[in-house]
Short mmCIF file of C-alpha atoms and ligand atoms in Angstrom, two decimals:
data_model
loop_
_atom_site.label_atom_id
_atom_site.label_comp_id
_atom_site.label_asym_id
_atom_site.label_seq_id
_atom_site.Cartn_x
_atom_site.Cartn_y
_atom_site.Cartn_z
CA MET A 22 -80.30 65.59 178.51
CA GLN A 23 -76.82 66.66 179.60
CA GLN A 24 -74.03 64.10 179.41
CA PHE A 25 -71.09 64.56 181.76
CA GLN A 26 -67.68 63.03 181.18
CA GLN A 27 -64.96 61.45 183.27
CA TYR A 28 -61.41 62.77 183.22
CA ILE A 29 -58.59 60.25 182.94
CA GLY A 30 -55.00 60.98 181.93
CA GLY A 31 -55.92 64.46 180.75
CA ALA A 32 -58.69 63.21 178.40
CA PHE A 33 -62.47 63.39 178.73
CA SER A 34 -64.68 60.42 177.87
CA ASP A 35 -68.26 59.21 178.34
CA GLY A 36 -67.03 55.89 179.76
CA ALA A 37 -68.31 52.47 178.74
CA ALA A 38 -71.36 52.74 181.01
CA GLN A 39 -73.55 55.58 182.25
CA PHE A 40 -76.10 56.13 184.98
CA ASP A 41 -78.91 58.62 185.48
CA SER A 42 -78.52 61.54 187.84
CA ILE A 43 -81.63 62.75 189.62
CA ASP A 44 -82.52 66.34 190.42
CA PRO A 45 -83.46 66.27 194.14
CA ALA A 46 -85.76 69.26 193.68
CA THR A 47 -88.01 67.36 191.28
CA GLY A 48 -87.13 63.71 191.77
CA LYS A 49 -86.59 63.47 187.99
CA VAL A 50 -83.59 62.41 185.92
CA TRP A 51 -81.75 65.41 184.47
CA ALA A 52 -78.34 64.17 183.32
CA LYS A 53 -76.25 61.13 182.39
CA MET A 54 -73.07 60.42 184.29
CA PRO A 55 -70.20 58.11 183.37
CA GLU A 56 -70.19 55.00 185.56
CA ALA A 57 -66.56 54.06 186.03
CA GLN A 58 -65.91 50.37 185.46
CA ARG A 59 -62.91 48.40 186.69
CA GLU A 60 -60.97 49.28 183.50
CA ASP A 61 -61.70 53.00 183.98
CA VAL A 62 -60.47 52.87 187.58
CA ASN A 63 -57.35 51.00 186.51
CA ALA A 64 -56.71 53.52 183.72
CA ALA A 65 -57.12 56.41 186.16
CA VAL A 66 -54.68 54.91 188.66
CA GLU A 67 -52.19 54.06 185.88
CA ALA A 68 -52.43 57.66 184.63
CA ALA A 69 -51.87 59.00 188.14
CA GLU A 70 -48.89 56.71 188.63
CA ALA A 71 -47.36 57.66 185.27
CA ALA A 72 -47.79 61.33 186.16
CA PHE A 73 -46.30 60.80 189.62
CA TYR A 74 -43.04 59.39 188.22
CA GLY A 75 -43.13 61.44 185.00
CA ALA A 76 -40.59 64.25 184.62
CA ASP A 77 -43.29 66.85 183.91
CA TRP A 78 -44.56 66.58 187.47
CA ALA A 79 -41.79 64.90 189.46
CA SER A 80 -39.16 67.42 188.40
CA LEU A 81 -41.36 70.46 188.80
CA THR A 82 -40.20 72.63 191.70
CA ALA A 83 -42.48 73.01 194.69
CA SER A 84 -42.84 76.71 193.86
CA ALA A 85 -43.99 75.81 190.33
CA ARG A 86 -46.55 73.40 191.82
CA GLY A 87 -47.75 76.27 193.99
CA LYS A 88 -48.14 78.51 190.94
CA LEU A 89 -50.28 75.88 189.20
CA LEU A 90 -52.48 75.63 192.31
CA LEU A 91 -52.81 79.42 192.33
CA LYS A 92 -53.92 79.36 188.71
CA LEU A 93 -56.46 76.67 189.61
CA ALA A 94 -57.77 78.83 192.47
CA ASP A 95 -58.25 81.75 190.08
CA LEU A 96 -60.11 79.53 187.60
CA ILE A 97 -62.38 78.24 190.38
CA ALA A 98 -63.16 81.80 191.43
CA GLU A 99 -63.92 82.75 187.81
CA ASN A 100 -66.19 79.73 187.35
CA ALA A 101 -67.75 79.77 190.83
CA THR A 102 -71.23 80.63 189.58
CA ARG A 103 -71.36 77.71 187.15
CA LEU A 104 -69.94 75.30 189.70
CA ALA A 105 -72.45 76.47 192.32
CA GLU A 106 -75.37 76.08 189.91
CA LEU A 107 -74.30 72.54 189.06
CA GLU A 108 -73.84 71.52 192.69
CA THR A 109 -77.26 72.95 193.48
CA ARG A 110 -78.88 71.17 190.52
CA ASP A 111 -77.34 67.79 191.15
CA THR A 112 -77.36 67.60 194.96
CA GLY A 113 -80.16 69.97 196.02
CA LYS A 114 -77.83 72.06 198.21
CA ILE A 115 -79.28 75.54 198.11
CA ILE A 116 -77.71 78.14 195.84
CA ARG A 117 -77.03 80.58 198.70
CA GLU A 118 -74.84 77.96 200.31
CA THR A 119 -73.12 76.62 197.19
CA SER A 120 -72.30 80.16 195.98
CA ALA A 121 -70.72 81.16 199.27
CA GLN A 122 -68.94 77.87 199.78
CA ILE A 123 -67.43 77.59 196.31
CA ALA A 124 -66.12 81.15 196.43
CA TYR A 125 -64.33 80.08 199.62
CA VAL A 126 -63.08 76.81 198.05
CA ALA A 127 -60.74 78.96 195.92
CA GLU A 128 -59.14 80.14 199.20
CA TYR A 129 -58.33 76.56 200.14
CA TYR A 130 -56.39 76.12 196.90
CA ARG A 131 -54.65 79.46 197.49
CA TYR A 132 -53.64 78.36 200.98
CA TYR A 133 -52.15 75.10 199.67
CA ALA A 134 -50.53 76.94 196.76
CA GLY A 135 -48.69 79.01 199.35
CA LEU A 136 -47.74 75.93 201.37
CA ALA A 137 -46.28 73.95 198.47
CA ASP A 138 -42.73 75.35 198.92
CA LYS A 139 -42.91 75.41 202.71
CA ILE A 140 -43.09 71.67 203.24
CA GLU A 141 -39.61 71.31 204.65
CA GLY A 142 -37.39 68.42 205.61
CA ALA A 143 -34.92 68.58 208.51
CA HIS A 144 -31.27 68.25 209.39
CA LEU A 145 -30.38 65.99 212.35
CA PRO A 146 -27.51 66.71 214.81
CA ILE A 147 -26.45 63.09 214.53
CA ASP A 148 -24.38 61.40 217.26
CA LYS A 149 -21.62 60.22 214.90
CA PRO A 150 -18.55 62.03 213.52
CA ASP A 151 -18.12 62.70 209.81
CA MET A 152 -21.73 62.09 209.05
CA GLU A 153 -24.50 64.33 207.73
CA VAL A 154 -28.03 63.09 208.27
CA TRP A 155 -31.09 64.80 206.98
CA LEU A 156 -34.74 64.06 206.29
CA ARG A 157 -36.33 64.61 202.93
CA ARG A 158 -40.09 64.99 202.83
CA GLU A 159 -41.30 63.25 199.71
CA PRO A 160 -44.84 62.83 198.36
CA VAL A 161 -46.50 59.54 199.35
CA GLY A 162 -47.54 58.64 195.79
CA VAL A 163 -50.91 58.09 194.17
CA VAL A 164 -53.78 59.24 196.38
CA ALA A 165 -57.32 57.86 196.07
CA ALA A 166 -59.73 60.56 197.22
CA ILE A 167 -63.36 59.63 197.85
CA VAL A 168 -66.09 62.13 198.70
CA PRO A 169 -69.78 61.99 199.62
CA TRP A 170 -72.41 64.11 197.88
CA ASN A 171 -72.61 67.02 200.28
CA SER A 172 -70.13 69.83 199.56
CA GLN A 173 -68.06 67.82 197.10
CA LEU A 174 -66.04 70.76 195.84
CA PHE A 175 -65.11 71.69 199.39
CA LEU A 176 -64.46 68.12 200.58
CA SER A 177 -62.31 67.42 197.52
CA ALA A 178 -60.37 70.71 197.88
CA VAL A 179 -59.15 69.65 201.33
CA LYS A 180 -57.73 66.50 199.74
CA ILE A 181 -56.57 67.65 196.28
CA GLY A 182 -55.04 70.92 197.59
CA PRO A 183 -52.62 69.41 200.13
CA ALA A 184 -51.96 66.28 198.05
CA LEU A 185 -50.85 68.26 194.99
CA ALA A 186 -48.96 70.78 197.13
CA ALA A 187 -46.98 67.84 198.53
CA GLY A 188 -46.29 66.51 195.01
CA CYS A 189 -48.71 63.56 194.98
CA THR A 190 -51.08 62.72 192.14
CA VAL A 191 -54.76 62.00 192.69
CA VAL A 192 -57.64 59.85 191.50
CA LEU A 193 -60.82 61.42 192.81
CA LYS A 194 -64.02 59.42 192.94
CA ALA A 195 -67.00 61.74 193.07
CA SER A 196 -70.19 60.61 194.76
CA GLU A 197 -72.70 58.79 192.61
CA GLU A 198 -75.28 61.11 194.18
CA GLY A 199 -74.66 64.36 192.35
CA PRO A 200 -71.22 64.11 190.69
CA ALA A 201 -71.86 66.98 188.22
CA PRO A 202 -69.88 69.66 190.09
CA MET A 203 -66.79 67.43 190.32
CA LEU A 204 -66.93 66.47 186.64
CA GLU A 205 -67.21 70.15 185.75
CA PHE A 206 -64.36 70.89 188.16
CA ALA A 207 -62.24 68.48 186.07
CA ARG A 208 -62.80 70.75 183.03
CA ILE A 209 -61.61 73.74 185.01
CA PHE A 210 -58.63 71.82 186.37
CA ASP A 211 -57.71 70.88 182.81
CA GLN A 212 -57.31 74.56 181.92
CA ALA A 213 -54.87 75.26 184.75
CA GLY A 214 -51.88 73.69 182.96
CA PHE A 215 -51.04 70.73 185.21
CA PRO A 216 -49.32 67.78 183.48
CA ARG A 217 -51.70 65.05 182.28
CA GLY A 218 -52.76 62.51 184.87
CA VAL A 219 -51.92 64.62 187.93
CA LEU A 220 -55.64 64.65 188.72
CA ASN A 221 -58.15 62.14 187.40
CA VAL A 222 -61.86 62.43 188.17
CA ILE A 223 -64.17 59.44 187.92
CA THR A 224 -67.55 58.64 189.36
CA GLY A 225 -69.50 55.49 189.98
CA PHE A 226 -70.93 53.30 192.68
CA GLY A 227 -69.08 52.71 195.91
CA PRO A 228 -69.08 48.93 196.19
CA ASP A 229 -67.89 48.65 192.57
CA CYS A 230 -65.63 51.45 191.49
CA GLY A 231 -64.89 52.67 195.04
CA ALA A 232 -63.78 49.22 196.12
CA VAL A 233 -61.57 48.71 193.04
CA LEU A 234 -59.96 52.09 193.65
CA THR A 235 -59.29 51.69 197.38
CA SER A 236 -57.84 48.19 196.97
CA HIS A 237 -55.69 49.11 193.98
CA PRO A 238 -52.07 48.04 194.54
CA LYS A 239 -50.73 51.31 193.12
CA VAL A 240 -52.63 53.53 195.56
CA ALA A 241 -50.43 54.72 198.42
CA HIS A 242 -53.00 56.66 200.46
CA VAL A 243 -56.78 56.74 200.66
CA ALA A 244 -58.38 60.01 201.76
CA PHE A 245 -62.01 59.20 202.49
CA THR A 246 -65.00 61.25 203.56
CA GLY A 247 -68.27 59.45 204.16
CA GLY A 248 -70.07 57.29 206.68
CA PRO A 249 -68.40 55.03 209.29
CA GLU A 250 -69.83 51.83 207.79
CA THR A 251 -68.36 52.63 204.38
CA ALA A 252 -65.10 53.61 206.09
CA ARG A 253 -64.81 50.06 207.44
CA HIS A 254 -65.00 48.72 203.86
CA VAL A 255 -62.45 51.29 202.76
CA VAL A 256 -60.01 50.32 205.50
CA ARG A 257 -60.45 46.61 204.76
CA ASN A 258 -59.90 47.21 201.05
CA SER A 259 -56.92 49.50 201.52
CA ALA A 260 -55.35 46.78 203.70
CA GLU A 261 -54.76 44.86 200.43
CA ASN A 262 -52.01 47.31 199.62
CA LEU A 263 -51.37 48.43 203.22
CA ALA A 264 -52.17 51.95 202.00
CA SER A 265 -52.45 54.61 204.68
CA THR A 266 -55.86 56.19 205.26
CA SER A 267 -57.34 59.42 206.50
CA LEU A 268 -61.02 59.18 207.40
CA GLU A 269 -63.42 62.08 207.82
CA LEU A 270 -66.66 60.49 208.94
CA GLY A 271 -69.93 61.44 210.50
CA GLY A 272 -70.91 63.00 213.80
CA LYS A 273 -73.58 63.47 216.45
CA SER A 274 -72.19 66.73 217.64
CA PRO A 275 -73.39 68.25 220.92
CA PHE A 276 -74.44 71.90 220.91
CA ILE A 277 -74.32 72.83 224.61
CA VAL A 278 -76.10 75.93 225.88
CA PHE A 279 -75.68 77.15 229.48
CA GLU A 280 -78.18 79.45 231.15
CA ASP A 281 -75.79 82.43 231.05
CA ALA A 282 -75.31 82.26 227.26
CA ASP A 283 -76.27 85.03 224.87
CA LEU A 284 -79.52 83.29 223.97
CA ALA A 285 -80.29 85.15 220.74
CA SER A 286 -76.85 84.27 219.36
CA ALA A 287 -77.13 80.69 220.57
CA VAL A 288 -80.53 80.26 218.89
CA ASN A 289 -79.22 81.64 215.59
CA ALA A 290 -76.10 79.48 215.76
CA GLN A 291 -78.22 76.42 216.54
CA VAL A 292 -80.56 77.15 213.62
CA SER A 293 -77.66 77.30 211.15
CA GLY A 294 -75.85 74.53 213.03
CA ILE A 295 -78.58 72.02 212.27
CA PHE A 296 -80.70 73.35 209.41
CA ALA A 297 -77.98 74.66 207.08
CA ALA A 298 -77.41 72.27 204.16
CA SER A 299 -80.73 70.71 205.27
CA GLY A 300 -78.74 69.08 208.06
CA GLN A 301 -76.58 67.15 205.57
CA SER A 302 -73.41 68.22 207.21
CA CYS A 303 -70.93 66.09 209.13
CA VAL A 304 -70.54 68.81 211.77
CA ALA A 305 -74.28 69.43 212.16
CA GLY A 306 -75.00 70.39 215.77
CA SER A 307 -77.60 67.67 215.91
CA ARG A 308 -77.82 67.24 219.71
CA LEU A 309 -78.94 70.31 221.62
CA VAL A 310 -77.75 69.84 225.20
CA ILE A 311 -79.53 72.61 227.07
CA SER A 312 -79.72 73.88 230.64
CA ASN A 313 -83.12 72.96 232.08
CA ARG A 314 -83.33 76.50 233.48
CA ILE A 315 -83.76 77.98 229.99
CA LYS A 316 -84.92 74.95 228.06
CA ASP A 317 -88.58 75.90 227.55
CA ALA A 318 -87.89 79.49 226.50
CA PHE A 319 -85.05 78.43 224.21
CA LEU A 320 -87.11 75.72 222.53
CA ALA A 321 -90.05 78.07 222.01
CA CYS A 322 -87.77 80.51 220.21
CA LEU A 323 -86.11 77.74 218.19
CA LYS A 324 -89.45 76.25 217.19
CA GLU A 325 -90.66 79.63 215.98
CA LYS A 326 -87.53 80.05 213.85
CA ALA A 327 -87.74 76.49 212.51
CA GLU A 328 -91.33 77.00 211.45
CA ALA A 329 -90.53 80.32 209.76
CA VAL A 330 -87.75 78.85 207.61
CA VAL A 331 -88.34 79.36 203.88
CA ILE A 332 -88.47 75.91 202.30
CA GLY A 333 -88.24 75.90 198.55
CA ALA A 334 -86.45 75.22 195.31
CA PRO A 335 -82.68 75.06 195.85
CA ASP A 336 -81.92 77.39 192.94
CA ASP A 337 -84.02 80.18 194.48
CA MET A 338 -81.90 82.69 196.42
CA ALA A 339 -84.79 83.14 198.88
CA THR A 340 -84.76 79.47 199.90
CA GLU A 341 -83.32 78.72 203.33
CA VAL A 342 -83.90 74.97 203.44
CA GLY A 343 -83.95 72.91 200.25
CA PRO A 344 -84.46 69.23 199.52
CA LEU A 345 -82.37 66.38 200.83
CA CYS A 346 -80.13 64.76 198.24
CA THR A 347 -81.96 61.46 197.93
CA GLN A 348 -85.30 59.83 198.66
CA LYS A 349 -83.42 57.37 200.88
CA GLN A 350 -82.33 60.25 203.10
CA VAL A 351 -85.94 61.34 203.52
CA GLN A 352 -86.99 57.81 204.45
CA ASN A 353 -84.08 57.54 206.85
CA ALA A 354 -85.03 60.79 208.62
CA GLU A 355 -88.66 59.74 208.88
CA ALA A 356 -87.76 56.31 210.25
CA LEU A 357 -85.41 57.75 212.90
CA VAL A 358 -88.01 60.27 214.06
CA LYS A 359 -90.58 57.48 214.29
CA ALA A 360 -88.23 55.21 216.24
CA SER A 361 -87.36 58.08 218.59
CA LYS A 362 -91.07 58.72 219.22
CA GLN A 363 -91.55 55.07 220.02
CA ALA A 364 -88.70 55.36 222.51
CA GLY A 365 -90.54 58.21 224.27
CA ALA A 366 -89.36 61.36 222.48
CA THR A 367 -91.74 64.24 221.74
CA VAL A 368 -91.85 65.82 218.29
CA LEU A 369 -92.03 69.60 218.77
CA THR A 370 -92.16 70.45 215.07
CA GLY A 371 -91.76 68.69 211.71
CA GLY A 372 -91.10 64.97 211.60
CA THR A 373 -92.71 63.84 208.35
CA ALA A 374 -91.74 64.32 204.71
CA ILE A 375 -93.25 67.30 202.90
CA ASP A 376 -95.88 66.32 200.36
CA ARG A 377 -94.45 67.82 197.16
CA ASP A 378 -92.24 66.76 194.26
CA GLY A 379 -88.62 66.23 195.22
CA PHE A 380 -87.00 65.06 198.44
CA TYR A 381 -88.17 67.58 201.03
CA PHE A 382 -88.09 67.12 204.80
CA PRO A 383 -88.95 70.00 207.14
CA PRO A 384 -86.84 71.41 209.98
CA THR A 385 -87.63 69.07 212.85
CA ILE A 386 -87.09 69.27 216.60
CA ILE A 387 -87.56 66.29 218.89
CA ASP A 388 -87.28 66.49 222.65
CA CYS A 389 -85.52 63.33 223.86
CA SER A 390 -85.10 64.49 227.49
CA SER A 391 -87.24 61.64 228.81
CA ALA A 392 -86.08 59.19 226.15
CA PRO A 393 -82.36 58.57 226.74
CA ASP A 394 -82.39 55.53 224.45
CA ALA A 395 -84.01 57.35 221.52
CA PRO A 396 -81.98 56.71 218.35
CA GLY A 397 -82.27 60.44 217.68
CA LEU A 398 -79.64 60.93 220.39
CA SER A 399 -77.14 58.40 219.12
CA GLN A 400 -77.57 58.01 215.35
CA GLU A 401 -76.65 60.47 212.66
CA PHE A 402 -79.73 61.62 210.71
CA PHE A 403 -77.81 63.58 208.07
CA GLY A 404 -80.98 65.61 207.74
CA PRO A 405 -82.61 68.68 209.36
CA VAL A 406 -83.48 66.98 212.63
CA LEU A 407 -82.45 68.33 216.03
CA SER A 408 -82.59 66.07 219.08
CA VAL A 409 -82.83 67.85 222.43
CA VAL A 410 -81.82 66.80 225.92
CA GLY A 411 -81.87 68.91 229.09
CA PHE A 412 -79.29 69.04 231.91
CA ASP A 413 -79.10 70.46 235.45
CA THR A 414 -75.36 70.64 236.16
CA GLU A 415 -72.15 71.27 234.23
CA ALA A 416 -70.96 67.72 234.98
CA GLU A 417 -74.18 66.35 233.55
CA ALA A 418 -73.80 68.50 230.42
CA LEU A 419 -70.31 67.12 229.86
CA GLU A 420 -71.43 63.55 230.44
CA ILE A 421 -74.26 63.91 227.90
CA ALA A 422 -71.95 65.62 225.39
CA ASN A 423 -69.49 62.74 225.59
CA SER A 424 -72.11 59.99 225.49
CA THR A 425 -71.54 59.30 221.80
CA GLU A 426 -69.30 57.02 219.76
CA PHE A 427 -68.61 59.97 217.44
CA GLY A 428 -66.12 62.75 218.17
CA LEU A 429 -66.11 65.29 215.39
CA ALA A 430 -67.35 68.67 216.61
CA SER A 431 -69.01 70.40 219.56
CA GLY A 432 -70.35 73.82 220.46
CA VAL A 433 -70.37 75.48 223.89
CA PHE A 434 -72.37 78.61 224.59
CA THR A 435 -71.57 80.35 227.88
CA LYS A 436 -70.22 83.69 229.07
CA ASP A 437 -68.39 82.02 231.94
CA LEU A 438 -64.73 81.87 230.87
CA THR A 439 -63.54 79.33 233.39
CA ARG A 440 -66.46 77.05 232.62
CA ALA A 441 -65.71 77.37 228.91
CA HIS A 442 -62.14 76.21 229.56
CA ARG A 443 -63.33 73.24 231.63
CA MET A 444 -65.69 72.22 228.84
CA ILE A 445 -62.98 72.62 226.16
CA ARG A 446 -60.73 70.28 228.18
CA GLY A 447 -63.46 67.77 228.90
CA ILE A 448 -65.20 67.40 225.55
CA ARG A 449 -64.04 64.52 223.40
CA SER A 450 -64.23 65.98 219.89
CA GLY A 451 -61.80 67.11 217.20
CA ILE A 452 -63.25 70.63 217.03
CA VAL A 453 -64.71 72.77 219.85
CA TRP A 454 -66.50 75.98 218.92
CA VAL A 455 -67.09 78.35 221.83
CA ASN A 456 -69.84 80.95 221.38
CA THR A 457 -69.79 80.23 217.66
CA TYR A 458 -70.49 77.24 215.42
CA ARG A 459 -69.48 75.88 212.01
CA ALA A 460 -66.57 78.27 211.47
CA VAL A 461 -64.01 76.72 209.11
CA SER A 462 -60.83 77.93 207.47
CA PRO A 463 -58.08 76.47 205.29
CA ILE A 464 -55.67 77.44 208.07
CA ALA A 465 -57.41 75.39 210.78
CA PRO A 466 -57.22 71.57 210.91
CA PHE A 467 -60.54 69.75 210.73
CA GLY A 468 -61.32 66.18 211.77
CA GLY A 469 -62.41 63.90 214.56
CA HIS A 470 -61.82 60.71 216.45
CA GLY A 471 -63.78 57.63 217.43
CA LEU A 472 -66.42 56.85 214.80
CA SER A 473 -65.75 60.28 213.30
CA GLY A 474 -62.48 58.99 211.86
CA HIS A 475 -58.82 59.94 212.04
CA GLY A 476 -56.41 62.29 210.29
CA ARG A 477 -56.88 66.02 209.79
CA GLU A 478 -57.82 68.08 206.76
CA GLY A 479 -56.93 71.75 206.49
CA GLY A 480 -53.82 73.41 207.87
CA LEU A 481 -50.16 72.48 207.49
CA GLN A 482 -50.61 69.02 209.02
CA ALA A 483 -52.83 67.95 206.13
CA ALA A 484 -50.04 68.64 203.62
CA LEU A 485 -47.49 66.80 205.80
CA ASP A 486 -49.82 63.80 205.88
CA TYR A 487 -49.36 63.46 202.11
CA THR A 488 -45.59 63.10 202.57
CA LYS A 489 -43.27 60.38 203.77
CA ILE A 490 -39.86 60.85 205.27
CA LYS A 491 -36.69 59.63 203.61
CA THR A 492 -33.68 59.53 205.93
CA VAL A 493 -30.42 60.30 204.16
CA TRP A 494 -26.99 59.37 205.63
CA LEU A 495 -23.96 60.94 203.98
CA ARG A 496 -20.42 60.20 205.12
CA THR A 497 -18.21 63.26 204.88
CA SER A 498 -14.83 61.62 205.51
CA ASP A 499 -12.47 60.75 202.63
CA ASP A 500 -10.67 58.18 204.84
CA PRO A 501 -11.10 54.67 203.50
CA ILE A 502 -13.75 52.56 205.22
CA PRO A 503 -11.77 49.85 207.06
CA ASP A 504 -12.22 46.22 206.03
CA PRO A 505 -14.65 44.86 208.66
CA PHE A 506 -13.03 41.39 208.58
CA VAL A 507 -9.53 42.56 209.44
CA MET A 508 -8.97 42.51 213.19
CA ARG A 509 -7.22 45.55 214.62
P1 NAD B 5 -71.14 57.04 202.07
O1 NAD B 5 -70.18 56.52 203.07
O2 NAD B 5 -72.30 56.21 201.71
O3 NAD B 5 -70.41 57.37 200.67
C1 NAD B 5 -69.31 58.21 200.60
C2 NAD B 5 -68.49 57.86 199.38
O4 NAD B 5 -67.97 56.56 199.53
C3 NAD B 5 -69.29 57.86 198.06
O5 NAD B 5 -68.50 58.41 197.04
C4 NAD B 5 -69.50 56.38 197.82
O6 NAD B 5 -69.64 56.05 196.46
C5 NAD B 5 -68.21 55.80 198.37
N1 NAD B 5 -68.29 54.38 198.72
C6 NAD B 5 -69.39 53.68 199.10
N2 NAD B 5 -69.04 52.38 199.32
C7 NAD B 5 -67.71 52.28 199.08
C8 NAD B 5 -66.76 51.22 199.14
N3 NAD B 5 -67.12 49.98 199.48
N4 NAD B 5 -65.48 51.48 198.84
C9 NAD B 5 -65.09 52.73 198.50
N5 NAD B 5 -65.94 53.77 198.41
C10 NAD B 5 -67.23 53.55 198.69
O7 NAD B 5 -71.54 58.44 202.62
P2 NAD B 5 -72.73 59.33 202.14
O8 NAD B 5 -73.97 58.68 202.64
O9 NAD B 5 -72.58 59.62 200.70
O10 NAD B 5 -72.41 60.67 202.95
C11 NAD B 5 -72.83 60.88 204.22
C12 NAD B 5 -71.78 60.57 205.25
O11 NAD B 5 -70.58 61.33 205.02
C13 NAD B 5 -72.25 60.97 206.63
O12 NAD B 5 -71.93 60.00 207.59
C14 NAD B 5 -71.49 62.26 206.90
O13 NAD B 5 -71.38 62.61 208.23
C15 NAD B 5 -70.20 61.97 206.25
N6 NAD B 5 -69.45 63.23 206.01
C16 NAD B 5 -68.34 63.51 206.76
C17 NAD B 5 -67.65 64.70 206.58
C18 NAD B 5 -66.41 65.03 207.38
O14 NAD B 5 -65.62 65.85 206.92
N7 NAD B 5 -66.19 64.48 208.55
C19 NAD B 5 -68.10 65.60 205.64
C20 NAD B 5 -69.24 65.31 204.91
C21 NAD B 5 -69.89 64.10 205.10
#
């Protein structure tokens, strides 16, 4: 059985405790992972703090930091196959997706490598004579980065990349569900030549090691991706140290299709919008909001595609939908479909777990048009389940789209330009995709509001969020400062 190691202060170790990692394709244990204990978390934060103030990192120029990030990007690209295989093995995400995604992860590091020496301060035209005032942008300090199981290399890149570009140091806690790719990433990071302790990678259970990490007094910022309920714990814990937070949480994103849309494109975008990554994607277009004028034809086409999807082993290049990451996810999907049925929804296809080894759930479509209270319309499945609701007017479409506590992403399919603009203005979500879905780039900020969190990952803003401003006042006059107690 493979044994993975944690990475603290530039050294690899098994850790005092270990836990079993399960292969979602078989449901069987395949590797041992280090389970970070309080002392491991403390050691990781201490190492990150020592690195933050240490000359090897603190006195490195921003351009030199950028060069290290570039080297890391090259190493990721060179090792992409191995990283993809490990992510597929440990999380069940299909190899087609992990291969493509990890190749692109290298681009995120390249983008932040380029940004490192473009994070500028400012000079202020101050309203006082003989005074120079400027703003220095300095790194916030030690960053605690926490990621969920899906797309860990990607979700960590959008934290580690900007944090290191800004000059911070990082303790990354990988998900206990499939940490192998992050622990392997630590080995690759180690070869890039960063000073010891700049990045530390640990893994373990949220309420234990996650809570110790987020409440640690030496952590300045917590960058969290996960569910809203966990985010509440994270915010409460980070309040101990008044650390700042950025939260990338879940979604119940509307995928809105008007009758004038290019239907073939919309169907394909909806299929990948909900069934890619077996629906375990924060931006999954999990609510199809569809014009009643085309609803039946659209659903017939979608159902046909959903039923033709190749379900199989995640390491098979032919597989289009693989297993979910955990048995709990399968049970969760089944329970939500059942509750939606009880609320009046109709299951058009799928709906029950597939009877085979591993954690398989089929592409599922449920029509909730006559079941407005169905949990399928309000709760995140984080699985391959699409909830459908029809509309008659544009105003109704907008109202349905916004009837969610989440606000991460949305899709609008229409050829009507003015209508597209009205929808863009009206939709309450951090991302709007028009006649496309799921496009991402290191250059474009990503994030939501409401129960989908706050803060942005990707783009320049993400790097600025890992900095704090220091205001410098410098008096340029050689005249003596008068004694304030002598009246004149
Ligand atoms: P989760 O919230 O259960 O766990 C996420 C991470 O938080 C894990 O590493 C876990 O160990 C850790 N954690 C758990 N309890 C903790 C605590 N008390 N203190 C600190 N850390 C703790 O999420 P999940 O079920 O693993 O992932 C699914 C969720 O993540 C979904 O809601 C999904 O939408 C969301 N997600 C969001 C994005 C985004 O970018 N917006 C991306 C992917 C996933």
